[in-house]
Coordinates of C-alpha atoms and ligand atoms in Angstrom, one line a residue:
X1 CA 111.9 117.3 105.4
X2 CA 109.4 115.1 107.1
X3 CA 110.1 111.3 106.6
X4 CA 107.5 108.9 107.0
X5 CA 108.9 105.3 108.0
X6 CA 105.8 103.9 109.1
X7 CA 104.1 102.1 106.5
X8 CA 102.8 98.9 108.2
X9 CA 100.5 101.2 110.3
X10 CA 98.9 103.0 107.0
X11 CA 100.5 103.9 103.7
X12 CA 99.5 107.1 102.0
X13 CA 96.9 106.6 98.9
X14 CA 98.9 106.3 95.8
X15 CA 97.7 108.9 93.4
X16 CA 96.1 106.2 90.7
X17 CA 93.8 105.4 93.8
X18 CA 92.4 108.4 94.7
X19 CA 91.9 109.3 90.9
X20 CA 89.8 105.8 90.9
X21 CA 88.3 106.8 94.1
X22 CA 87.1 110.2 92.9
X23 CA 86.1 109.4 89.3
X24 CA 83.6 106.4 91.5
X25 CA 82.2 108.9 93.5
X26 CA 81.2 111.3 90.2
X27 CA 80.5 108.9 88.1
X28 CA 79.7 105.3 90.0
X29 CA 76.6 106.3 92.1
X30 CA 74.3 103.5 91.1
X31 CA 73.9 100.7 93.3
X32 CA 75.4 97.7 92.3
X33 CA 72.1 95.0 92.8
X34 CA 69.9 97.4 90.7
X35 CA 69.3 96.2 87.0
X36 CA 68.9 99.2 85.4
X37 CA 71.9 100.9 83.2
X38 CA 73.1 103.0 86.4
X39 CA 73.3 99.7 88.5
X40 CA 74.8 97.8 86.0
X41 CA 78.4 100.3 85.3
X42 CA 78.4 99.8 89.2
X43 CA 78.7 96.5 89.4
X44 CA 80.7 96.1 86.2
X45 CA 83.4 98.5 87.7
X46 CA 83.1 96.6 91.5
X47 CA 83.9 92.7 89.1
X48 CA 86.7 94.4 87.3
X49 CA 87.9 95.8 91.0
X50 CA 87.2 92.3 92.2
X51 CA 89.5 90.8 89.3
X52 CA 92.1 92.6 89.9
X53 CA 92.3 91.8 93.7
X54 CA 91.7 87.9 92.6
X55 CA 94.9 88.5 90.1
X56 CA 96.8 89.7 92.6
X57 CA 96.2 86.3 95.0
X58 CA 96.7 84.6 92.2
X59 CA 92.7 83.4 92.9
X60 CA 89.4 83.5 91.0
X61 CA 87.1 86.6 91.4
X62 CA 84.3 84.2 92.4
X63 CA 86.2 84.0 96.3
X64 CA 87.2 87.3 97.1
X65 CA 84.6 89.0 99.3
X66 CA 84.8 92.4 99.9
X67 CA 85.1 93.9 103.4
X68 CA 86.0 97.0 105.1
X69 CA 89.4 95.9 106.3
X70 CA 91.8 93.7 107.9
X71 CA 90.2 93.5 111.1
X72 CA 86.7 92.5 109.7
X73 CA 88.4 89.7 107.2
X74 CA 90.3 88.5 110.2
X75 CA 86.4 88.4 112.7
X76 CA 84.7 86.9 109.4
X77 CA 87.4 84.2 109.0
X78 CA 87.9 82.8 112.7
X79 CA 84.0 83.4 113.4
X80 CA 82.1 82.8 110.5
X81 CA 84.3 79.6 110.3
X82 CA 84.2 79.2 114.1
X83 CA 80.1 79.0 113.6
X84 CA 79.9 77.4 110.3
X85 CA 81.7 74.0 112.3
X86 CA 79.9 73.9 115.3
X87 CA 77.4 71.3 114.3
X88 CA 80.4 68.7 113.2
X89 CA 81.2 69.1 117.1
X90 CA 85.0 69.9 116.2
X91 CA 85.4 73.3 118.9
X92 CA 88.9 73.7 118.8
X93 CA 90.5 76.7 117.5
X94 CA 94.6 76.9 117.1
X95 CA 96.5 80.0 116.5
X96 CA 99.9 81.6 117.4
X97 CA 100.7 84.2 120.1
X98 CA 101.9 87.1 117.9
X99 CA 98.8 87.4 115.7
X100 CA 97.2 90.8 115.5
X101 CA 94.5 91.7 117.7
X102 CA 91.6 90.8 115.3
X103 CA 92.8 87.6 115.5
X104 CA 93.2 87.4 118.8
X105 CA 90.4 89.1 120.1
X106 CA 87.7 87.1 117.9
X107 CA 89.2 83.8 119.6
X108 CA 88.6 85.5 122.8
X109 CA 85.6 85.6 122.2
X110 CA 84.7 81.9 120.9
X111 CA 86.7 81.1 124.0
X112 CA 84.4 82.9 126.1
X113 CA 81.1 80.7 124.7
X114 CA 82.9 77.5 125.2
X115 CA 85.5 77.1 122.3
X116 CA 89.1 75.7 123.2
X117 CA 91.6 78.2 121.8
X118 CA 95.4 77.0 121.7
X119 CA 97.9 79.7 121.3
X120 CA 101.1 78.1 119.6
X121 CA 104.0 80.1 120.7
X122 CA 107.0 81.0 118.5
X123 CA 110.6 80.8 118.6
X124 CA 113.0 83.7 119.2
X125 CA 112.7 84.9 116.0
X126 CA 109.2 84.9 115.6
X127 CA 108.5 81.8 113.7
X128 CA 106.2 79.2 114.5
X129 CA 107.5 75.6 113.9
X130 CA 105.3 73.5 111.7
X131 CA 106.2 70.5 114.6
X132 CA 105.3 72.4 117.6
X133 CA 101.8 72.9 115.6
X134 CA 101.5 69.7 114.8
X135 CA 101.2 69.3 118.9
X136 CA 99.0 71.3 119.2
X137 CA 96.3 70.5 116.4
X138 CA 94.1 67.3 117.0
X139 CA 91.1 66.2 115.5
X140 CA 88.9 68.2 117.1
X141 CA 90.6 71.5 115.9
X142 CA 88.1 73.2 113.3
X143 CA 90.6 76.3 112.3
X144 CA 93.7 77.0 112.4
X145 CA 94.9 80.7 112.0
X146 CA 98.7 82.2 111.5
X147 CA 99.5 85.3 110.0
X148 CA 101.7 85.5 106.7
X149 CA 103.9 88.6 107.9
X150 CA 104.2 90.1 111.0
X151 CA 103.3 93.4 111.4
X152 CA 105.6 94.7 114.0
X153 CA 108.9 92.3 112.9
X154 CA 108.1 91.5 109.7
X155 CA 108.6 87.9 109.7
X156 CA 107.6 85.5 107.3
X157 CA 106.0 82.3 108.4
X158 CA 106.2 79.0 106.6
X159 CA 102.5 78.8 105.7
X160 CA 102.8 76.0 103.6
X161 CA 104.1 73.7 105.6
X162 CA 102.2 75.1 108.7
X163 CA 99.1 74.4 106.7
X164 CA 99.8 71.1 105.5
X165 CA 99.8 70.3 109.7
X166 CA 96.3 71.5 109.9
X167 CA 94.9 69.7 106.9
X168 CA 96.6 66.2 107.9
X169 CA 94.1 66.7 111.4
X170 CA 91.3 67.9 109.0
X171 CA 90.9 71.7 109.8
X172 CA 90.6 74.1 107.7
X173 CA 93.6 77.1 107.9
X174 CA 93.3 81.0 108.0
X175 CA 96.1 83.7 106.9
X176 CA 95.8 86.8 107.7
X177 CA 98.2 88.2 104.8
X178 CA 97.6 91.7 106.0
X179 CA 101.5 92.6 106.1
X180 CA 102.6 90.8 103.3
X181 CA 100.3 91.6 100.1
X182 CA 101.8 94.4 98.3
X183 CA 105.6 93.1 100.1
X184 CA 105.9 89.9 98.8
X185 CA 104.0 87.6 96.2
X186 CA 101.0 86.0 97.8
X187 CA 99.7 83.3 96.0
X188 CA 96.9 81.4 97.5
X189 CA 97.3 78.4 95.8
X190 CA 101.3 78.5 96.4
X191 CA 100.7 79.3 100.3
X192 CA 98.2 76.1 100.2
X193 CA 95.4 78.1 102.5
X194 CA 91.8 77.7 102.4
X195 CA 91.3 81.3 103.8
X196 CA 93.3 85.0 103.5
X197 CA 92.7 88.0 104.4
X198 CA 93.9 91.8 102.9
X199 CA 93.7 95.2 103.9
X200 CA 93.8 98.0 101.4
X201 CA 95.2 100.8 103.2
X202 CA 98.4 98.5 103.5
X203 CA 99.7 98.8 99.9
X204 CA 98.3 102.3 98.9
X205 CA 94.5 101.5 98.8
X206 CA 92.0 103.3 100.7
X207 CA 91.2 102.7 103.9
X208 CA 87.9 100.5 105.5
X209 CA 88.6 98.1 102.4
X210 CA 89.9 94.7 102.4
X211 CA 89.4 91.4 101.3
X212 CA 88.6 87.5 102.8
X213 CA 89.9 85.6 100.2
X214 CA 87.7 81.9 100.5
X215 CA 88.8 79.0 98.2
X216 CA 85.5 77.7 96.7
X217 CA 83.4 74.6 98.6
X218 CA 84.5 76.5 102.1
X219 CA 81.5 77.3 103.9
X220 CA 81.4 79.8 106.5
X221 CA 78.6 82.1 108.4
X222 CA 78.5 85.2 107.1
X223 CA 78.9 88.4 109.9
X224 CA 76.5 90.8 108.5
X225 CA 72.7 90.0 108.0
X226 CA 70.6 91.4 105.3
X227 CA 70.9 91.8 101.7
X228 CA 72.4 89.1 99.8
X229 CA 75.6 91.2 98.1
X230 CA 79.1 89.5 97.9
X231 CA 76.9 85.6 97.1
X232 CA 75.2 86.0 99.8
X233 CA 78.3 86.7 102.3
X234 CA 78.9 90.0 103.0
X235 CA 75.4 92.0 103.5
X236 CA 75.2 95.6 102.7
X237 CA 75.5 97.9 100.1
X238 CA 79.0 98.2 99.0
X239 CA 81.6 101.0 99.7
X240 CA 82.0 101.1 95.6
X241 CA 83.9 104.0 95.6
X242 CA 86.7 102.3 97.7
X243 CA 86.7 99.3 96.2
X244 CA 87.2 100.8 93.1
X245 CA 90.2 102.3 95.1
X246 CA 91.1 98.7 96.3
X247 CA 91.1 97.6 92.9
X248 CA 93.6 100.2 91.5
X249 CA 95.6 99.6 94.5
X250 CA 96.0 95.8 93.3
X251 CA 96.7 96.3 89.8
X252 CA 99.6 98.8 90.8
X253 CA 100.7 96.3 93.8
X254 CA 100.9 93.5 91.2
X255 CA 102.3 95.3 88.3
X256 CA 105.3 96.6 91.5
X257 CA 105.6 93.2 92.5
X258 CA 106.5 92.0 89.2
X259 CA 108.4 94.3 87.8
X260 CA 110.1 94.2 91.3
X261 CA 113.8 95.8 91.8
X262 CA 114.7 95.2 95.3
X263 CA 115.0 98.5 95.8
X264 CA 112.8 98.4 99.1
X265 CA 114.9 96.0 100.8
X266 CA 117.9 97.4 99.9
X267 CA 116.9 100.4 101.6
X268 CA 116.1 98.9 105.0
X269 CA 119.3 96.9 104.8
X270 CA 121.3 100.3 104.6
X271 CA 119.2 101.5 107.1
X272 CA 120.1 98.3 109.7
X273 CA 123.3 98.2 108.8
X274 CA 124.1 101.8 109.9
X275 CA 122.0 101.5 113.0
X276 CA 124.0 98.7 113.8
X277 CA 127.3 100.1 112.8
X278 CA 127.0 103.5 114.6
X279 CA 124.6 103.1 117.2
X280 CA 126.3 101.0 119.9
X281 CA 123.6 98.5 122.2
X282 CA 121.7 97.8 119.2
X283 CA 120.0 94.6 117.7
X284 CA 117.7 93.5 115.2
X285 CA 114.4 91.5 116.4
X286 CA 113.6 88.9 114.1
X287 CA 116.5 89.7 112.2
X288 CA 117.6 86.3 110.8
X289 CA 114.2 84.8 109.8
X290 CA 112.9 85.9 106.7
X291 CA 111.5 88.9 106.4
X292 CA 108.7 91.2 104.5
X293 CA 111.6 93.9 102.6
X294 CA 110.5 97.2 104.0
X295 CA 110.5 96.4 108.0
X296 CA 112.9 96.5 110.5
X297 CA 112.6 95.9 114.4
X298 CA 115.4 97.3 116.5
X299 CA 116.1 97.5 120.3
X300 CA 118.0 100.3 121.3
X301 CA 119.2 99.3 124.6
X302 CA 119.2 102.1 127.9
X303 CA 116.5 103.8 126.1
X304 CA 112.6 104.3 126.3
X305 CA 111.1 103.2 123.2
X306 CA 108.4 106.1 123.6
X307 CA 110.8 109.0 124.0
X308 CA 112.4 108.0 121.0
X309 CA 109.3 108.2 119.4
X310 CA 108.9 111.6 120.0
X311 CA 112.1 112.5 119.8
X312 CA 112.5 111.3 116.4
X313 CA 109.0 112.9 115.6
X314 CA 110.1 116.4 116.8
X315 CA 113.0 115.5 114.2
X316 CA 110.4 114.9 111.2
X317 CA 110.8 111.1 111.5
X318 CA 107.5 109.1 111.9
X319 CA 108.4 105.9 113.0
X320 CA 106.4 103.1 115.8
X321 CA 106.9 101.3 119.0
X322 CA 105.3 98.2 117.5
X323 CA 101.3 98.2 116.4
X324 CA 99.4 100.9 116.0
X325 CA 96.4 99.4 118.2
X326 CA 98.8 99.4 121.2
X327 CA 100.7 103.1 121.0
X328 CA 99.7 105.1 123.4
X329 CA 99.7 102.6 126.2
X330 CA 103.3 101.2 127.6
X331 CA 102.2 97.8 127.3
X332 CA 105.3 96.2 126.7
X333 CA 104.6 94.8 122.9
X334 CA 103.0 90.7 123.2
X335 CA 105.2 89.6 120.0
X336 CA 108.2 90.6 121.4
X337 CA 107.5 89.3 124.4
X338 CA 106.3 86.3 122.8
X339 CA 109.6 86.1 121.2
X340 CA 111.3 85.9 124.8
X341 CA 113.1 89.2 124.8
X342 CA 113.5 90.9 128.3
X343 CA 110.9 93.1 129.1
X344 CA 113.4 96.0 129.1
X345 CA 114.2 95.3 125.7
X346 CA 110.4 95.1 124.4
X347 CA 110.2 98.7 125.9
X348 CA 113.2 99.9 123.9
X349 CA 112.2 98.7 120.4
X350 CA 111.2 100.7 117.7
X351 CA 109.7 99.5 114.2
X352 CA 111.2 101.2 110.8
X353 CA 108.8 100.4 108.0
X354 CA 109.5 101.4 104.7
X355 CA 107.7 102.4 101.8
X356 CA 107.4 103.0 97.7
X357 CA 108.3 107.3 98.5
X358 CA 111.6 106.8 100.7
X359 CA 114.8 107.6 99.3
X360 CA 118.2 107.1 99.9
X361 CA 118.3 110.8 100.9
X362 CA 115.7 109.8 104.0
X363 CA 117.5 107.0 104.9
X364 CA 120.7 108.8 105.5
X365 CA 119.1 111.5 107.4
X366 CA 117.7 109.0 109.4
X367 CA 121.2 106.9 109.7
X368 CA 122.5 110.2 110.4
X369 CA 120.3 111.6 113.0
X370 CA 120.1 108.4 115.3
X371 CA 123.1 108.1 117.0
X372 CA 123.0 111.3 118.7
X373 CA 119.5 111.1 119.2
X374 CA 119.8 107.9 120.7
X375 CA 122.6 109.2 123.5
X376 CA 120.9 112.6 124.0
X377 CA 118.0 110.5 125.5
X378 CA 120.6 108.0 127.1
X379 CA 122.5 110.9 128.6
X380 CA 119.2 111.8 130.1
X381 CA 118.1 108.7 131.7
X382 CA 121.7 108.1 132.7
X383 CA 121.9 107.8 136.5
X384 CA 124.4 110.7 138.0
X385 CA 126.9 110.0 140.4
X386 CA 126.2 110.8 144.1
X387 CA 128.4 113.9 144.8
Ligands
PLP1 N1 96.2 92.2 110.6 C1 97.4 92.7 110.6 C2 98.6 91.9 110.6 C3 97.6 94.1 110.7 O1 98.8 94.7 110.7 C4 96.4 95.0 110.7 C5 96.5 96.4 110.8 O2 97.3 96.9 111.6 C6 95.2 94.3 110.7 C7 95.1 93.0 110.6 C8 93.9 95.2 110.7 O3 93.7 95.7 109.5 P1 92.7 97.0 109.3 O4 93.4 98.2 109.8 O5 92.4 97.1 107.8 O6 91.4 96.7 110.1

């Protein structure tokens, strides 16, 4: 049995969405701008798919702009804001350190043509505190930019509040709700943001689509140039056939959400509360803030984060040393770090993310199979004594 406990990396297609995706492709060929009949069931399948995303965010259809992703929602947020300000002479950009690297890596590069970017840190949970924000915004601060959940601990942050500091100083404020659409209600209006952004391919959707969610009167520079699709925002012919995809993903995200049973986050308590109970030099990152349901951040202390990994995976168990972007490399991860954990406990923490097809079964394999996997690899590294 292979288990899959890696859903904030990707989620697998629910089957609704590749039925939408493939009856697109046959039947949705026209191109949305063209006026004839062909164009027109485009672009009347690509509103209703636009609809649906809007319902979910609890937003009008007239602000969602299609993208292909998170990472491209995230670029067209902090830069097309970023350039949309620079004539009011406000080049200040605030943000917190354990944002995703779209995030992070746009302000890198405002910073590099002369924008100040301030990096708010967070507490050791991973929250940041509406006061030290407050600090850190002034007048002169154009955006501000803090994720909704985090991807590798699953934290929720107090975006209203945080974007109530931001508006008192005048700037505008980004989410990038990435981790928390499909987890948790998102409601635009609720969070108070002038900005979000979505990623299909994290609740079910296919992958390259997403969403920038733009409350209406906020002006920003578009990325692409070129056609005027998406009101003049997003040049290009569309990827109808994954929108489409996005869509269905939506409607079955919203109709999930509010028919919602817990059962998610009943799951990854068992799971925690076993890992805790039977694996000794355990802990929980993150753990008392509140949390997306299906993620769960543990340090499993004496052993490499990486070897688990593998061992786990030669096991059938697919789980993460933090964000995707980063495996590969031992770079201990930056929100841990950010956090303040010791370095040898970033390097020996592993993320369990749940999703819709795990069952109690899995998670008792899983429960099951940790503690001796965990002091196999301890009795490994374990340092013999000198004969
Ligand atoms: N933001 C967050 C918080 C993410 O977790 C991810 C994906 O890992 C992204 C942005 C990027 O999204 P995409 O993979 O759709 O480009």
């Amino acid at each position: 049995m292979r288990i899959y406990l890696d859903h904030n990396a990707t989620t697998p297609p629910a089957e609704a969405v590749i039925e939408a995706v493939a009856h697109a492709q046959r039947e949705l060929f026209g191109n949305a701008s063209s006026v004839h009949h062909f164009g027109q069931r485009t672009k009347a399948a690509l509103d209703e798919a636009r609809a649906a995303v809007a319902h979910l965010l609890g937003a009008s259809p007239s602000e969602v702009v299609f993208t292909a992703g998170g990472t491209e929602s995230d670029n067209f947020a902090v830069r097309g804001i970023a350039e949309a300000t620079e004539a009011t002479g406000r080049r200040h950009l605030v943000s917190s350190t354990i944002e995703h690297e779209a995030v992070l890596q746009a302000l890198k590069a405002l910073e590099r043509r002369g924008w100040r970017v301030t990096l708010v840190p967070v507490d050791s949970c991973g929250l940041v505190d509406p006061e030290r924000l407050q600090q850190a915004v002034s007048d002169d601060t154009a955006l501000v930019s803090i994720m909704h959940a985090n991807n590798e601990i699953g934290t929720v942050q107090p975006i209203p509040a945080l974007a109530r500091v931001a508006h008192a100083r005048g700037a505008l404020f980004h989410t990038d709700a990435v981790q928390s659409v499909g987890k948790i209600p998102v409601a635009v209006g609720e969070l108070g943001v002038d900005l979000l952004s979505i990623s299909g391919h994290k609740f079910y959707g296919p992958k390259g689509t997403g969403a920038l969610w733009i409350r209406r009167g906020v002006r920003l520079t578009p990325l692409l140039a070129g056609g005027r699709q998406e009101r003049n925002r997003r040049a290009g012919t569309e990827n109808v056939p994954a929108l489409i995809g996005l869509g269905e993903a939506a409607r079955l995200a919203a109709h999930d959400l509010a028919s919602g049973d817990g059962r998610l986050g009943a799951l990854r308590d068992r799971l925690e509360a076993e890992i805790l109970a039977n694996v000794r030099g355990t802990q929980v990152n993150g753990g008392p803030a509140p949390r997306v349901p299906n993620t769960t951040n543990v340090s499993f202390e004496g052993v490499e984060a990486e070897s688990l990994l593998i061992a786990l995976d030669l096991e059938g168990v697919a789980v993460s040393t933090g964000s995707a972007c980063s495996s590969g490399t031992l770079e201990p991860s930056h929100v841990l770090k950010a956090m303040g954990l010791a370095t040898h406990r970033t390097q020996s923490s592993i993320r369990f993310s749940l999703g819709s097809g795990n069952t109690t079964e899995q998670i008792d394999r899983v429960a099951e199979l940790l503690p001796r996997t965990v002091e196999k690899l301890r009795s490994l590294t374990r340092p013999t004594a000198r004969a």
